[in-house]
Amino acid sequence: MIHSLFLVNATGDIFLEKHWKSAVSRSVCDYFFEAQERATEPENVPPVIPTPHHYLISVFRHRIFFVAVIQSEVPPLFVIEFLHRVVDTFQDYFGVCTEAAIKDNVVVVYELLEEMLDNGFPLATESNILKELIKPPTILRTVVNTITGSTNVGEQLPTGQLSVVPWRRTGVKYTNNEAYFDVVEEIDAIIDKSGSTVTAEIQGVIDACVKLTGMPDLTLSFMNPRLLDDVSFHPCVRFKRWEAERILSFIPPDGNFRLLSYHVSSQNLVAIPVYVKHNITFREGSSQGRFDLTLGPKQTMGKVVESVLVSSRLPRVVLNANLSPSQGTYTFDPVTKLLTWDVGKINPQKLPSLKGSMSLQAGASKPDENPTINIQFKIPQMAVSGLKVNRLDMYGEKYKPFKGIKYMTMAGKFQVRT
Amino acid sequence: MLESSKESLKLEAMKRVVGLIAKGKNASELFPAVVKNVANKNLELKKLVYVYLVRYAEEQQDLALLSISTFQRALKDPNQLIRASALRVLSSIRVPIIVPIMMLAIKEAASDLSPYVRKTAAHAIQKLYSLDADQKDHLIEVIEKLLKDKSTLVAGSVVMAFEEVCPDRIDLIHRNYRKLCNLLMDVEEWGQVVIISMLTRYARTQFISPWKEDGVFENSEKAFYESDEEKRKSAEETKPYAMDPDHRLLLRSTKPLLQSRNTAVVMSVAQLYWHLAPKHEVNIITKSLVRLLRSHREVQYIVLQNIATMSIQRKGMFEPFMKSFYVRSTDATHIKTLKLEILTNLANEANISTVLREFQTYVKSQDKAFAAATIQAIGRCATNISEITDTCLNGLVLLLSNRDETVVAESVVVIRKLLQTQPSEHSDIIKHMAKLFDNITVPMARASILWLIGEYCEHVPKIAPDVLRKMAKTFHNEEDIVKLQTVSLAAKLYLTNSKQTKLLTQYILNLGKYDQNYDIRDRTRFIRQLIVPSERGGALSKYARRILLAPKPAPVLQSAFKDRDRFQLGTLSHTLNSKATGYLELSDWPPMAPDQSVRNVEVAEAMKEWSPAVGKAKSSKSDDKFYSDSGEEEDEQAADSGSDEEGGSEGSTRTPVSLSSEAESENSETSEDSSQSEKSSDSGTGVKKTTTQKNKKLQQAKKPRKLVSVCDRVCVCVCQQLSSPVFVPVHTYELLHRMTGKGLAAQYHFSRQPCIYDDRMISVQLTFSNNGDHTLENIHISEKTSAGQNIHCFSPIECLEPEKSVTVSMGVDFNDSTQAASFQLCTKAEGFNVSIQPAVGELLLPVTMSEQDFSKEQVWGAVFAAKLVSSGALVLVCVVQKDSGAQLTVNTEKTIIGSMLLRELQTVLSQGS
């Protein structure tokens, strides 16, 4: 399975390597660098690269390439999924997953990688188990360790590893017992030039933060479970119960976790909460272009559209943009041609707009495509699909937990073609 | 610092050493100093030393040996974590000398109490195998042992070891197949991936194809499949396809995993369904795959590749989700091209207009490579769907005025391909292209235009020589590919219009003759010989026209994913489209189903554990004696039954007592007690052994056949525990006589396999045969009359030719009564009332029960246990030796069944003697 792992930063240096079988020379990465050079953007590096003796499978996250070296047939998704899990674990441990963070905690990283894979086969990837084996570094613990000489390596095999509920450790205790659920929905949409929807779908997740003592058994029911068309669960959810009664029944992991993610397919009608009026023109021959953009809310059920951020990559011939926003701030990077406009809240009475002119390269011909506009926004207290949690019950423990639920709608991959 | 006595200092030093390793710097000269710390008590330090050891032991083998004894000690540690990690490190240091020690350690760990240690052992197997392949046989033994392990923790790892060490030893899986299927849900996600891919291969060798001839699916079925299908068709006419219950089990147990959060698991289930499920069931994977597209970029890439392959064969699967494949401007280029590929595959007459509108947007994309790919996609759509060819062509011609060179070039190439299919109507396009020729600089496009003009020079008689004139001027500046096409254009024009172009051609041929490139020189020489009539009069020149201007077949534009389906989906080989090392071919379906009973072993095995006493008793006795014993016993029973019939008047005979009234008073458990009457004449010495043995012997069919056939109905439970139901002689009953059925005859028998429709049903196999002289159509069940009984009908048989017969299976829930299930069997013309009468034994299912449980339930001396199919109530049968006879006890909640069973058992036993 996974033979070795190389971590490569944006400038193309290998800053960490780990081998699970006999060591593979880092020169194998030369093939990777070749591919990297050929690709203009780091995103364009192909995830699977064959070399004469090995196969390189890489993922790119947080501006770091995680390159796994494979020697024989293995499902590529297996490796990719594992690498992503490694990144998630690092992020979980160090808060951020940057080159600096990894370099600072190189020993912990090594211990983690050692536990996560044995002979190239995943051993423990559940973060609860890992945290019992190797305690995450905190300032307090570092101080205590240096004074007392104790270690941050667990002495006992985590109980979760053996039990039927490997995701939860035993003996959890809290003084405040609380369970919070966030229903977050993202709208993926493509809007065409005339403002009509080409495609729109909703991707939702329910993230939970559960801090409950003991071994609670929770059930969560929905007002309208039929909306959930296609779901994937955290392993803790009892699938049979869902099939039969459309109720989520589970013993939750401790702390933060993603309970389920769902997909409301494009067959259903999706309410698009914002509209864009745009007028971007380039005139043949002249070195000026006009830019005019107005945003407005629609179908928001009276909720406020917040944290609106508009970004667009303007054509290469644009040298500079001279715009004036009615609210918020805008930046234009002349090198990457990226225009971003931080709008903030949309006030339905006074619609935000961005107007002005663009200066074009002299003599260059007019670009044949107008830029696409990417929009990000948030609408709190609303789930655009209409999903509603009915009730949450707890069994198996005596105390009364504090329960909370929050809804939120966000833009996912929301694009407007102009 | 490593030598320091202070632990914190050592730890600090080790951390730095690990830092060095991480950076890839060589730290091997510290080896001796590090190895000393291997026995340190501090766990973190120890772990770091392990990390170091594993990295460098291979280079410093002698020194590494120093640490071995520490590990051996640690292998005995009471803490399972320490045992496991010692084994991990021991097996990870690749020093050939310690192979025997490793082997020993693995064997020991394989029977460790802690599943975690056993899991580590499974991993160690692979490591040892890669170190020393000679140990294979021993390792296979360990794998076999671990495969039997019931822990979910071990399953994934051991299957991984299996795949690595002995993927061809399918026979090891048989016994564990059902267990693996059932455990699958609870195995950790990585193990699931490995097990699923192994089971896919397994199923391909063990089950027959579920893809019966439900049509040549789509249009891409390959030729060699068809011939196969043909053969199978003839075979299937006599025997319709019924899916092996184990095959169904696999599909059923993997289905929930489509909901997994792990993309690798979802993908592997998807490929399992793709490769194993009947065609109409494959569609359930679509939604899950589309969901995966929301995941990370790399995941998208792999999933899209697989979808691309699937969408070629089965458009219908993904067509409803077409919008999910629309391209966003932020996608990476390779993802855009894959999406484009899929959209092209999905395009058909109905949706082509939407697809084309999308494509129009893409063509204008700033990403020019992508725009070019779109043009190719348009070309493919245009050839596939003939209605839109004209529209596409017009669109492409418009693109010719695009400013971007790559776009124009690509359009030219695609137009050329399209024009080849229908050249005559499009001379104006060719003219237009000739006009554009001056502005186009991309060699491929120029070459394409030249070729087009040459090929269809008769349609554009005026322009062609002019183009050639221009080319002659710029010939020396052109790329090789353009030069070659110029030469062919010249040759073609020379043949069609030699008046105008003779001189030009000769000029170009002269230029070509002295070109730097040998290909061009060769071509020039060849063409000259071919077309210019020389004095020697080459034999070929007569045919020149036919050679150069032969009608050429239009190129077929097809997907790059066309031939990817030869690889198993989801594999690395599939992604790369070339065979990766260690890729295991997915075998074709076997033409005949291999013996299914190989997977039945489990029950018999449990049986062995369950009644060791019986086995021992048997072996301790010589066969001869056994025979004589039972002979005697039977004698007594024969006499006994005789006495029964006499009305129980003999004083020493105890008549059977019916306890139905008593039963109700007792706690829901009726005990029916009937003692086979004892005989005074027989001495106790001859009948030492209990009737257990006797019964067993009866089942083993050493008795006259008559007995078994009578007995098997009653003792089905017994039989199933001793041997698999496959060996039970089939007893068929008549359902419908051919005279009453007007040609249609029906027979049924109880197949004694778990019913696939419902647990509470009993599966009944019906065999219809047409004895009449006309075809019977639409045989089906209507009107299920009996109350309280559920019947799962077979799917209607569309037609049955004369002299043919067909077997179908149906499920009946008899609700634990021997009441007949009656229903109406209909053909197109008529209906017949029929009924199925179950024998009491058919209502029972064997269960395995330990001796303790049995005696807890009721009595000592466990014999047979079974449960009723519908209600699940237990039926316990016990035969006990009483001084000179035997006592037969049946315990069950259901009084009626109990008494009926008892009566039948009694008759059978007494008849047997």
Coordinates of N, CA and C in Angstrom, one line a residue, chain B residues 35-157:
Chain B
V35 N 20.6 2.6 19.8 CA 20.1 1.3 20.1 C 20.1 1.0 21.6
K36 N 21.1 1.6 22.3 CA 21.2 1.3 23.7 C 19.9 1.7 24.5
N37 N 19.2 2.7 23.9 CA 18.0 3.2 24.7 C 16.8 2.4 24.4
V38 N 16.9 1.3 23.7 CA 15.7 0.6 23.3 C 15.0 0.0 24.4
A39 N 15.7 -0.3 25.5 CA 15.0 -0.9 26.7 C 14.6 0.1 27.7
N40 N 14.7 1.4 27.3 CA 14.3 2.4 28.2 C 12.8 2.3 28.6
K41 N 12.6 2.8 29.9 CA 11.2 2.7 30.4 C 10.3 3.8 29.8
N42 N 10.9 4.9 29.6 CA 10.0 6.0 29.1 C 9.4 5.7 27.7
L43 N 8.1 5.7 27.7 CA 7.4 5.2 26.5 C 7.6 6.1 25.3
E44 N 7.7 7.4 25.5 CA 7.9 8.3 24.4 C 9.2 8.1 23.8
L45 N 10.2 8.0 24.7 CA 11.6 7.8 24.2 C 11.7 6.5 23.4
K46 N 11.0 5.5 24.0 CA 11.0 4.2 23.4 C 10.4 4.2 22.0
K47 N 9.3 5.0 21.9 CA 8.7 5.1 20.6 C 9.6 5.7 19.5
L48 N 10.3 6.8 20.0 CA 11.2 7.5 19.1 C 12.3 6.5 18.7
V49 N 12.8 5.7 19.6 CA 13.9 4.8 19.3 C 13.4 3.8 18.2
Y50 N 12.1 3.4 18.4 CA 11.5 2.5 17.4 C 11.5 3.1 16.0
V51 N 11.1 4.3 16.0 CA 11.1 5.0 14.7 C 12.4 5.0 14.1
Y52 N 13.4 5.3 14.9 CA 14.8 5.3 14.4 C 15.2 3.9 13.9
L53 N 14.9 2.9 14.7 CA 15.3 1.6 14.4 C 14.8 1.1 13.0
V54 N 13.5 1.4 12.9 CA 12.8 0.9 11.7 C 13.4 1.6 10.5
R55 N 13.9 2.8 10.6 CA 14.4 3.5 9.5 C 15.8 3.0 9.1
Y56 N 16.6 2.7 10.1 CA 18.0 2.4 9.8 C 18.5 0.9 10.0
A57 N 17.6 0.1 10.6 CA 18.0 -1.3 10.9 C 18.5 -2.0 9.6
E58 N 17.9 -1.7 8.5 CA 18.3 -2.4 7.3 C 19.7 -2.1 6.9
E59 N 20.2 -0.9 7.3 CA 21.6 -0.6 6.9 C 22.6 -1.1 7.9
Q60 N 22.2 -1.3 9.1 CA 23.1 -1.7 10.2 C 22.6 -2.9 10.8
Q61 N 22.6 -4.0 10.1 CA 22.0 -5.2 10.5 C 22.6 -5.8 11.8
D62 N 23.9 -5.8 11.9 CA 24.5 -6.4 13.0 C 24.2 -5.7 14.3
L63 N 24.2 -4.4 14.3 CA 23.9 -3.7 15.5 C 22.4 -3.8 15.8
A64 N 21.6 -3.9 14.8 CA 20.2 -4.0 15.1 C 19.8 -5.3 15.8
L65 N 20.7 -6.3 15.6 CA 20.4 -7.6 16.3 C 20.4 -7.4 17.8
L66 N 21.2 -6.4 18.3 CA 21.3 -6.2 19.7 C 20.0 -5.9 20.3
S67 N 19.1 -5.4 19.6 CA 17.8 -4.9 20.2 C 16.8 -6.1 20.2
I68 N 17.1 -7.1 19.5 CA 16.0 -8.2 19.3 C 15.5 -8.7 20.6
S69 N 16.5 -9.0 21.5 CA 16.1 -9.6 22.8 C 15.1 -8.7 23.5
T70 N 15.2 -7.4 23.4 CA 14.3 -6.5 24.1 C 12.9 -6.7 23.6
F71 N 12.8 -6.9 22.2 CA 11.5 -7.0 21.7 C 10.9 -8.4 22.1
Q72 N 11.7 -9.4 22.1 CA 11.2 -10.7 22.5 C 10.6 -10.6 23.9
R73 N 11.3 -9.9 24.7 CA 10.8 -9.7 26.1 C 9.4 -9.0 26.1
A74 N 9.4 -7.9 25.3 CA 8.2 -7.1 25.2 C 7.0 -7.8 24.6
L75 N 7.3 -8.9 23.8 CA 6.2 -9.6 23.3 C 5.4 -10.4 24.3
K76 N 6.0 -10.5 25.5 CA 5.3 -11.2 26.6 C 4.7 -10.2 27.6
D77 N 4.8 -9.0 27.3 CA 4.3 -7.9 28.2 C 2.8 -8.1 28.4
P78 N 2.4 -7.8 29.6 CA 0.9 -7.9 29.9 C 0.1 -6.8 29.1
N79 N 0.8 -5.7 28.9 CA 0.1 -4.6 28.2 C 0.0 -4.9 26.7
Q80 N -1.2 -4.9 26.2 CA -1.4 -5.3 24.8 C -0.8 -4.3 23.8
L81 N -0.8 -3.0 24.2 CA -0.2 -2.0 23.4 C 1.3 -2.2 23.2
I82 N 1.9 -2.6 24.3 CA 3.4 -2.9 24.2 C 3.7 -4.1 23.4
R83 N 2.8 -5.1 23.6 CA 3.0 -6.4 22.8 C 2.9 -6.0 21.3
A84 N 1.8 -5.3 21.0 CA 1.6 -5.0 19.6 C 2.7 -4.2 19.0
S85 N 3.2 -3.1 19.8 CA 4.2 -2.3 19.1 C 5.5 -3.0 19.0
A86 N 5.8 -3.9 20.0 CA 7.0 -4.7 19.8 C 7.0 -5.6 18.6
L87 N 5.8 -6.2 18.4 CA 5.7 -7.0 17.2 C 5.8 -6.1 15.9
R88 N 5.2 -5.0 16.0 CA 5.3 -4.1 14.8 C 6.7 -3.7 14.5
V89 N 7.5 -3.4 15.5 CA 8.9 -3.0 15.2 C 9.7 -4.2 14.8
L90 N 9.5 -5.3 15.5 CA 10.3 -6.5 15.2 C 10.0 -6.9 13.7
S91 N 8.8 -6.8 13.3 CA 8.6 -7.2 11.9 C 8.9 -6.1 10.9
S92 N 9.1 -4.9 11.4 CA 9.5 -3.8 10.5 C 11.0 -3.7 10.2
I93 N 11.8 -4.2 11.1 CA 13.2 -4.1 10.8 C 13.6 -5.2 9.9
R94 N 14.0 -4.8 8.7 CA 14.2 -5.8 7.6 C 15.5 -6.4 7.7
V95 N 15.7 -7.4 8.6 CA 17.0 -8.1 8.8 C 16.7 -9.5 8.5
P96 N 17.2 -10.1 7.5 CA 16.9 -11.5 7.1 C 17.2 -12.5 8.1
I97 N 18.2 -12.2 9.0 CA 18.6 -13.3 9.9 C 17.5 -13.6 10.9
I98 N 16.7 -12.6 11.2 CA 15.7 -12.9 12.3 C 14.3 -13.4 11.7
V99 N 14.4 -13.8 10.5 CA 13.1 -14.4 9.9 C 12.5 -15.5 10.8
P100 N 13.3 -16.5 11.3 CA 12.6 -17.5 12.1 C 12.0 -16.9 13.4
I101 N 12.7 -15.9 14.0 CA 12.1 -15.3 15.2 C 10.8 -14.6 14.9
M102 N 10.8 -13.9 13.7 CA 9.6 -13.2 13.3 C 8.5 -14.2 13.1
M103 N 8.8 -15.3 12.4 CA 7.8 -16.3 12.2 C 7.1 -16.8 13.5
L104 N 8.0 -17.1 14.4 CA 7.6 -17.6 15.7 C 6.7 -16.5 16.4
A105 N 7.1 -15.3 16.3 CA 6.4 -14.2 17.0 C 5.0 -14.0 16.3
I106 N 5.0 -14.1 15.0 CA 3.7 -14.0 14.3 C 2.7 -15.1 14.7
K107 N 3.3 -16.3 14.7 CA 2.4 -17.4 15.0 C 1.8 -17.3 16.4
E108 N 2.7 -16.8 17.3 CA 2.2 -16.6 18.7 C 1.1 -15.5 18.8
A109 N 1.5 -14.4 18.1 CA 0.6 -13.3 18.2 C -0.8 -13.6 17.5
A110 N -0.7 -14.5 16.5 CA -2.0 -14.8 15.8 C -3.0 -15.4 16.8
S111 N -2.5 -16.0 17.8 CA -3.5 -16.6 18.8 C -3.5 -15.8 20.1
D112 N -3.1 -14.6 20.0 CA -3.1 -13.7 21.2 C -4.6 -13.4 21.5
L113 N -4.8 -13.1 22.8 CA -6.2 -12.8 23.2 C -6.7 -11.5 22.7
S114 N -5.8 -10.6 22.6 CA -6.2 -9.2 22.2 C -6.3 -9.1 20.7
P115 N -7.5 -8.7 20.2 CA -7.6 -8.6 18.7 C -6.7 -7.6 18.2
Y116 N -6.3 -6.6 19.0 CA -5.4 -5.6 18.5 C -4.0 -6.2 18.1
V117 N -3.6 -7.1 19.0 CA -2.3 -7.8 18.7 C -2.4 -8.7 17.5
R118 N -3.6 -9.3 17.3 CA -3.8 -10.2 16.2 C -3.8 -9.4 14.9
K119 N -4.4 -8.2 15.0 CA -4.4 -7.3 13.8 C -2.9 -7.0 13.4
T120 N -2.1 -6.7 14.4 CA -0.7 -6.4 14.2 C 0.0 -7.6 13.5
A121 N -0.4 -8.8 14.0 CA 0.2 -10.0 13.4 C -0.2 -10.1 11.9
A122 N -1.4 -9.7 11.6 CA -1.8 -9.8 10.2 C -1.0 -8.8 9.4
H123 N -0.7 -7.7 9.9 CA 0.2 -6.7 9.2 C 1.6 -7.3 9.1
A124 N 2.0 -8.0 10.1 CA 3.4 -8.5 10.1 C 3.6 -9.5 9.0
I125 N 2.5 -10.3 8.7 CA 2.6 -11.3 7.7 C 3.1 -10.7 6.4
Q126 N 2.5 -9.6 6.0 CA 2.9 -9.0 4.8 C 4.4 -8.5 4.8
K127 N 4.8 -8.0 6.0 CA 6.1 -7.6 6.1 C 7.1 -8.7 5.9
L128 N 6.8 -9.8 6.6 CA 7.7 -11.0 6.5 C 7.7 -11.5 5.1
Y129 N 6.6 -11.5 4.5 CA 6.5 -12.0 3.1 C 7.4 -11.2 2.2
S130 N 7.3 -9.9 2.3 CA 8.2 -9.1 1.4 C 9.6 -9.3 1.7
L131 N 9.9 -9.7 3.0 CA 11.3 -9.9 3.4 C 11.8 -11.2 2.9
D132 N 11.0 -12.3 3.0 CA 11.4 -13.6 2.7 C 10.2 -14.4 2.1
A133 N 10.2 -14.4 0.8 CA 9.0 -15.1 0.2 C 9.0 -16.6 0.4
D134 N 10.0 -17.1 0.8 CA 10.1 -18.6 1.0 C 9.1 -19.0 2.1
Q135 N 8.8 -18.1 3.0 CA 8.0 -18.5 4.2 C 6.5 -18.6 3.8
K136 N 6.2 -18.5 2.5 CA 4.8 -18.3 2.0 C 3.9 -19.4 2.7
D137 N 4.3 -20.7 2.6 CA 3.5 -21.7 3.1 C 3.1 -21.6 4.5
H138 N 4.1 -21.2 5.3 CA 3.8 -21.1 6.8 C 2.9 -19.9 7.0
L139 N 3.1 -18.8 6.2 CA 2.3 -17.7 6.4 C 0.9 -17.9 6.0
I140 N 0.7 -18.7 4.9 CA -0.7 -19.0 4.5 C -1.4 -19.7 5.6
E141 N -0.7 -20.6 6.3 CA -1.3 -21.2 7.5 C -1.9 -20.2 8.5
V142 N -1.0 -19.2 8.8 CA -1.4 -18.2 9.7 C -2.6 -17.4 9.2
I143 N -2.5 -17.1 7.9 CA -3.6 -16.3 7.3 C -4.9 -17.1 7.4
E144 N -4.8 -18.4 7.1 CA -6.0 -19.3 7.2 C -6.6 -19.2 8.6
K145 N -5.7 -19.2 9.6 CA -6.2 -19.2 10.9 C -6.8 -17.8 11.3
L146 N -6.2 -16.8 10.8 CA -6.7 -15.4 11.1 C -8.0 -15.1 10.4
L147 N -8.1 -15.8 9.2 CA -9.3 -15.5 8.4 C -10.6 -16.0 9.2
K148 N -10.3 -17.0 10.1 CA -11.5 -17.5 10.8 C -11.8 -16.6 12.0
D149 N -10.9 -15.6 12.3 CA -11.1 -14.8 13.4 C -12.5 -14.0 13.3
K150 N -13.2 -13.9 14.4 CA -14.5 -13.2 14.3 C -14.4 -11.8 14.6
S151 N -13.2 -11.3 15.0 CA -13.1 -9.9 15.3 C -13.2 -9.0 14.1
T152 N -13.9 -7.9 14.2 CA -14.0 -7.0 13.0 C -12.7 -6.2 12.9
L153 N -11.9 -6.1 13.9 CA -10.7 -5.4 13.9 C -9.7 -6.1 13.0
V154 N -9.7 -7.5 13.1 CA -8.7 -8.3 12.4 C -9.1 -8.4 10.9
A155 N -10.4 -8.5 10.6 CA -10.8 -8.9 9.3 C -10.1 -8.1 8.1
G156 N -10.1 -6.8 8.2 CA -9.5 -6.0 7.2 C -8.1 -6.3 6.9
S157 N -7.3 -6.3 8.0 CA -5.9 -6.5 7.9 C -5.6 -7.9 7.4

